[in-house]
Short mmCIF file of C-alpha atoms in Angstrom, two decimals:
data_model
loop_
_atom_site.label_atom_id
_atom_site.label_comp_id
_atom_site.label_asym_id
_atom_site.label_seq_id
_atom_site.Cartn_x
_atom_site.Cartn_y
_atom_site.Cartn_z
CA MET A 1 24.03 8.69 10.84
CA GLU A 2 24.01 8.07 7.04
CA THR A 3 24.16 11.24 4.76
CA LYS A 4 21.06 11.19 2.98
CA ILE A 5 22.21 13.20 -0.29
CA SER A 6 26.00 14.92 -1.82
CA ILE A 7 26.21 17.14 -3.72
CA ILE A 8 28.94 18.06 -5.79
CA ILE A 9 30.12 21.28 -6.38
CA PRO A 10 33.49 21.82 -9.30
CA VAL A 11 34.59 25.13 -8.36
CA TYR A 12 36.67 27.35 -10.49
CA ASN A 13 36.73 31.57 -10.54
CA THR A 14 33.12 31.69 -9.71
CA GLU A 15 33.65 34.19 -7.12
CA ALA A 16 30.92 36.52 -8.28
CA PHE A 17 28.65 33.86 -8.10
CA LEU A 18 29.22 31.44 -5.73
CA GLU A 19 27.30 32.08 -3.06
CA ASP A 20 24.02 32.51 -4.23
CA THR A 21 24.90 29.05 -5.57
CA ILE A 22 25.56 27.97 -2.25
CA ARG A 23 22.26 29.92 -0.83
CA SER A 24 19.94 27.54 -2.62
CA VAL A 25 20.79 24.76 -1.36
CA LEU A 26 20.79 25.51 2.08
CA GLU A 27 17.44 26.90 1.55
CA GLN A 28 16.13 23.35 -0.06
CA GLU A 29 13.44 21.89 1.83
CA GLU A 30 15.51 18.35 1.73
CA THR A 31 17.69 19.14 4.43
CA ASP A 32 19.88 15.71 5.06
CA TRP A 33 22.93 16.23 2.63
CA GLU A 34 26.23 17.12 2.43
CA LEU A 35 27.35 19.93 0.25
CA LEU A 36 31.09 18.59 -1.61
CA LEU A 37 32.56 22.20 -3.02
CA VAL A 38 36.09 20.84 -5.44
CA ASP A 39 37.95 23.93 -6.14
CA ASP A 40 39.64 23.06 -9.08
CA CYS A 41 43.23 25.65 -8.40
CA SER A 42 41.18 28.97 -8.36
CA THR A 43 42.76 31.73 -8.47
CA ASP A 44 40.58 34.59 -7.32
CA LYS A 45 38.38 34.46 -3.30
CA SER A 46 36.18 30.95 -4.51
CA VAL A 47 38.44 29.68 -1.45
CA GLN A 48 37.77 32.03 1.45
CA ILE A 49 33.75 31.57 0.09
CA ILE A 50 33.86 28.79 0.55
CA GLU A 51 35.76 28.47 3.86
CA LYS A 52 32.81 31.30 5.51
CA PHE A 53 30.36 28.30 4.90
CA THR A 54 32.57 26.04 6.20
CA VAL A 55 32.90 27.87 8.93
CA GLN A 56 29.41 28.07 9.26
CA ASP A 57 27.30 24.87 8.32
CA GLU A 58 29.58 21.79 9.36
CA ARG A 59 27.05 20.00 6.03
CA ILE A 60 30.58 21.62 3.85
CA ARG A 61 33.30 20.97 2.92
CA LEU A 62 35.99 22.39 0.32
CA LEU A 63 37.97 20.22 -1.27
CA ARG A 64 40.87 21.11 -2.68
CA GLN A 65 42.48 19.62 -6.25
CA LYS A 66 46.77 20.42 -6.30
CA GLU A 67 46.20 21.17 -10.03
CA ASN A 68 43.54 22.86 -12.45
CA ARG A 69 42.22 19.53 -14.17
CA GLY A 70 38.79 20.28 -14.94
CA ALA A 71 35.39 20.45 -13.69
CA ALA A 72 35.05 16.13 -14.91
CA VAL A 73 37.57 14.91 -12.68
CA ALA A 74 36.57 17.90 -10.50
CA ARG A 75 33.84 15.95 -10.23
CA ASN A 76 34.97 12.59 -10.00
CA ARG A 77 36.83 13.52 -6.81
CA GLY A 78 33.23 14.65 -5.72
CA VAL A 79 31.56 11.31 -6.61
CA GLU A 80 34.71 9.18 -4.55
CA GLU A 81 34.47 11.31 -1.63
CA ALA A 82 30.46 11.20 -1.94
CA LYS A 83 29.13 9.63 2.09
CA GLY A 84 25.57 9.37 0.25
CA ARG A 85 23.76 7.32 -1.41
CA TYR A 86 22.44 10.09 -3.72
CA ILE A 87 24.42 12.06 -5.88
CA ALA A 88 23.28 15.10 -7.56
CA PHE A 89 25.86 17.59 -9.45
CA LEU A 90 25.87 21.24 -8.91
CA ASP A 91 27.56 23.73 -11.30
CA GLY A 92 29.35 26.89 -9.06
CA ASP A 93 27.11 30.03 -10.85
CA ASP A 94 23.24 28.15 -11.71
CA LEU A 95 20.24 28.18 -8.38
CA TRP A 96 18.18 25.91 -7.12
CA MET A 97 14.12 26.77 -6.32
CA PRO A 98 14.22 25.11 -3.27
CA ARG A 99 12.21 21.49 -4.17
CA ARG A 100 14.49 20.93 -6.58
CA LEU A 101 15.71 17.95 -4.17
CA SER A 102 12.23 16.96 -1.93
CA ALA A 103 10.73 17.18 -5.25
CA GLN A 104 13.36 14.62 -7.17
CA LEU A 105 13.45 12.22 -4.83
CA ALA A 106 9.65 12.06 -3.91
CA LEU A 107 10.16 10.90 -7.88
CA MET A 108 12.59 8.26 -7.60
CA GLU A 109 10.30 6.70 -4.76
CA LYS A 110 7.44 6.33 -6.86
CA LYS A 111 9.55 4.64 -10.24
CA ARG A 112 11.62 3.13 -7.70
CA VAL A 113 14.77 4.92 -10.23
CA GLY A 114 18.00 5.43 -10.28
CA PHE A 115 18.32 8.31 -12.46
CA VAL A 116 15.39 11.47 -12.58
CA PHE A 117 16.48 14.62 -13.63
CA SER A 118 13.92 18.44 -14.16
CA GLY A 119 13.11 21.62 -15.76
CA TYR A 120 15.33 23.92 -15.66
CA GLU A 121 14.72 27.70 -16.58
CA PHE A 122 17.15 30.47 -18.24
CA ALA A 123 18.57 32.91 -16.14
CA ASP A 124 20.99 35.91 -16.86
CA GLU A 125 23.58 36.91 -15.73
CA LYS A 126 22.55 38.33 -12.38
CA GLY A 127 19.94 35.60 -11.93
CA GLN A 128 17.33 36.23 -12.73
CA GLY A 129 15.24 33.61 -14.79
CA THR A 130 14.23 35.00 -18.32
CA GLY A 131 10.92 33.08 -18.68
CA LYS A 132 11.93 30.67 -20.49
CA ILE A 133 11.81 27.22 -19.68
CA VAL A 134 12.77 23.70 -20.58
CA LYS A 135 10.09 21.41 -20.76
CA VAL A 136 11.24 17.82 -20.33
CA PRO A 137 9.96 14.35 -20.84
CA GLU A 138 9.16 11.43 -19.33
CA VAL A 139 11.59 9.74 -20.22
CA LEU A 140 14.22 8.77 -21.82
CA THR A 141 16.01 6.25 -23.12
CA TYR A 142 19.39 5.97 -24.90
CA ARG A 143 17.97 6.01 -28.33
CA GLU A 144 16.33 8.86 -28.02
CA ALA A 145 18.59 10.50 -25.26
CA LEU A 146 20.62 10.48 -28.52
CA LYS A 147 18.36 12.39 -30.20
CA ASN A 148 17.62 15.09 -27.05
CA THR A 149 20.27 16.23 -25.42
CA THR A 150 18.61 17.86 -22.63
CA ILE A 151 19.74 16.46 -20.16
CA PHE A 152 21.35 19.25 -17.91
CA THR A 153 24.11 18.50 -15.64
CA SER A 154 22.54 20.82 -12.33
CA THR A 155 19.37 18.69 -12.62
CA VAL A 156 20.13 15.45 -12.27
CA LEU A 157 20.12 13.03 -9.48
CA PHE A 158 20.85 9.41 -9.07
CA ASP A 159 20.67 6.36 -6.55
CA THR A 160 23.85 4.76 -5.98
CA GLU A 161 22.32 1.73 -4.63
CA ILE A 162 20.73 1.04 -8.45
CA VAL A 163 22.92 3.21 -10.86
CA PRO A 164 27.04 1.98 -9.76
CA ARG A 165 29.30 4.96 -9.02
CA GLU A 166 31.88 4.24 -11.81
CA LEU A 167 29.18 5.03 -14.32
CA ILE A 168 28.46 8.34 -13.04
CA ARG A 169 32.40 9.21 -13.60
CA MET A 170 32.24 11.25 -15.95
CA PRO A 171 35.49 11.03 -18.69
CA HIS A 172 37.77 13.18 -20.19
CA VAL A 173 36.04 14.92 -23.06
CA LYS A 174 34.29 17.92 -23.93
CA SER A 175 30.89 17.26 -23.15
CA GLU A 176 31.41 15.28 -20.60
CA ASP A 177 28.07 14.99 -18.59
CA THR A 178 26.46 14.10 -21.70
CA ALA A 179 29.36 11.53 -22.88
CA THR A 180 28.13 10.35 -19.14
CA TRP A 181 24.06 10.44 -19.70
CA TRP A 182 24.68 8.63 -22.36
CA ASN A 183 27.03 6.12 -21.21
CA ILE A 184 24.36 5.32 -17.92
CA LEU A 185 21.62 5.31 -20.18
CA ARG A 186 23.54 2.60 -23.52
CA HIS A 187 24.43 0.84 -20.03
CA GLY A 188 20.08 -0.56 -19.85
CA TYR A 189 19.57 2.07 -17.29
CA ARG A 190 16.68 4.96 -18.33
CA ALA A 191 16.46 8.64 -17.32
CA TYR A 192 12.85 9.33 -15.42
CA GLY A 193 12.41 13.69 -16.10
CA LEU A 194 10.13 15.21 -13.86
CA ASP A 195 8.36 18.67 -15.71
CA GLU A 196 9.35 20.80 -13.48
CA ASN A 197 10.47 23.91 -13.53
CA LEU A 198 13.30 23.31 -10.52
CA VAL A 199 17.09 24.74 -11.66
CA LEU A 200 18.22 28.56 -13.16
CA TYR A 201 21.26 28.09 -15.71
CA ARG A 202 22.67 31.35 -15.68
CA ARG A 203 24.25 32.00 -19.33
CA SER A 204 27.21 34.19 -18.84
CA SER A 205 29.12 35.87 -21.33
CA GLY A 206 31.50 33.81 -22.62
CA THR A 207 31.24 30.79 -20.90
CA LEU A 208 31.95 27.52 -23.26
CA SER A 209 28.47 27.16 -23.30
CA SER A 210 27.89 30.39 -25.41
CA ASN A 211 30.05 29.50 -27.57
CA LYS A 212 27.58 27.71 -30.04
CA VAL A 213 30.23 26.50 -33.39
CA GLU A 214 31.84 24.99 -30.66
CA ALA A 215 28.50 23.00 -28.96
CA ILE A 216 28.47 22.25 -32.51
CA ARG A 217 31.27 21.06 -32.58
CA ARG A 218 31.56 18.98 -28.99
CA VAL A 219 28.17 16.99 -29.55
CA TRP A 220 29.56 15.82 -33.51
CA ASN A 221 32.16 15.15 -31.45
CA LEU A 222 30.78 12.78 -28.71
CA TYR A 223 27.93 11.39 -31.97
CA ARG A 224 31.25 10.06 -34.33
CA ASN A 225 34.30 9.81 -31.21
CA VAL A 226 32.87 8.76 -28.48
CA GLU A 227 29.65 6.63 -28.91
CA GLY A 228 31.48 5.71 -32.63
CA LEU A 229 28.30 6.01 -33.86
CA SER A 230 27.74 5.76 -38.08
CA LEU A 231 28.01 9.10 -40.74
CA PRO A 232 24.37 8.59 -41.21
CA TYR A 233 22.99 7.71 -37.39
CA SER A 234 25.21 10.68 -36.44
CA MET A 235 23.74 12.97 -38.57
CA TYR A 236 19.95 11.77 -38.41
CA ASN A 237 20.50 12.21 -34.40
CA PHE A 238 22.63 15.34 -35.06
CA ALA A 239 19.73 16.98 -37.18
CA PHE A 240 17.22 16.35 -34.17
CA TYR A 241 19.31 18.28 -31.47
CA ALA A 242 20.31 21.05 -33.67
CA VAL A 243 16.13 21.67 -34.23
CA ARG A 244 15.47 21.06 -30.68
CA ALA A 245 18.59 23.65 -29.18
CA VAL A 246 17.45 26.21 -31.66
CA LEU A 247 13.68 25.95 -30.27
CA ARG A 248 15.06 25.63 -26.10
CA ARG A 249 17.01 29.32 -26.71
CA VAL A 250 14.00 31.00 -28.56
#
């Protein structure tokens, strides 16, 4: 019997959070899935944690990289190994609400679309929601997404019978996830948002996303060097991005 959903988690030294993340998958209302945990040469106990779960549940698989090459390459390995029609991404420290998969599948079937995402809530290092919930639009086109980088990796779901797997593969650039969404949308697809809080986005101190200056540099690089936008058009989109990024965090 074919697996419905392949869930891909890149893993690198997330032993403090990984068990809770895996359990949030096990608690999903939708049960027809496989979980691919791609270890990127962790030096902590992440692999031991994963191996414990692989013994308990045959839907869970451990894939080990031969060398540390980053989250994008790890996710791409998961896409290559995935057996499911649908592909979902989850980061190793984030948490899913039980309706995450079932609600998004229902939206896909209703709209007959291949790319959906949802709202989410910021959480502290303990995985407790802060009450700051990010709302999402009903639909995003390429041009709209350039001004609104609200699509969060741990909320996306793809139907590979509509969006080809090669488009889901992530480039080896900073902010590779946003670059991927823009590439998919540039090819004429639309992203459909489910304005429901289905994910807890854990923000740990010292993570890449917590470095605001680096975040600005990464997004600007996407506009100018990845998308190849003109300086005026980059500045135009960046202004919208900056305002929305601030509003999401206050």
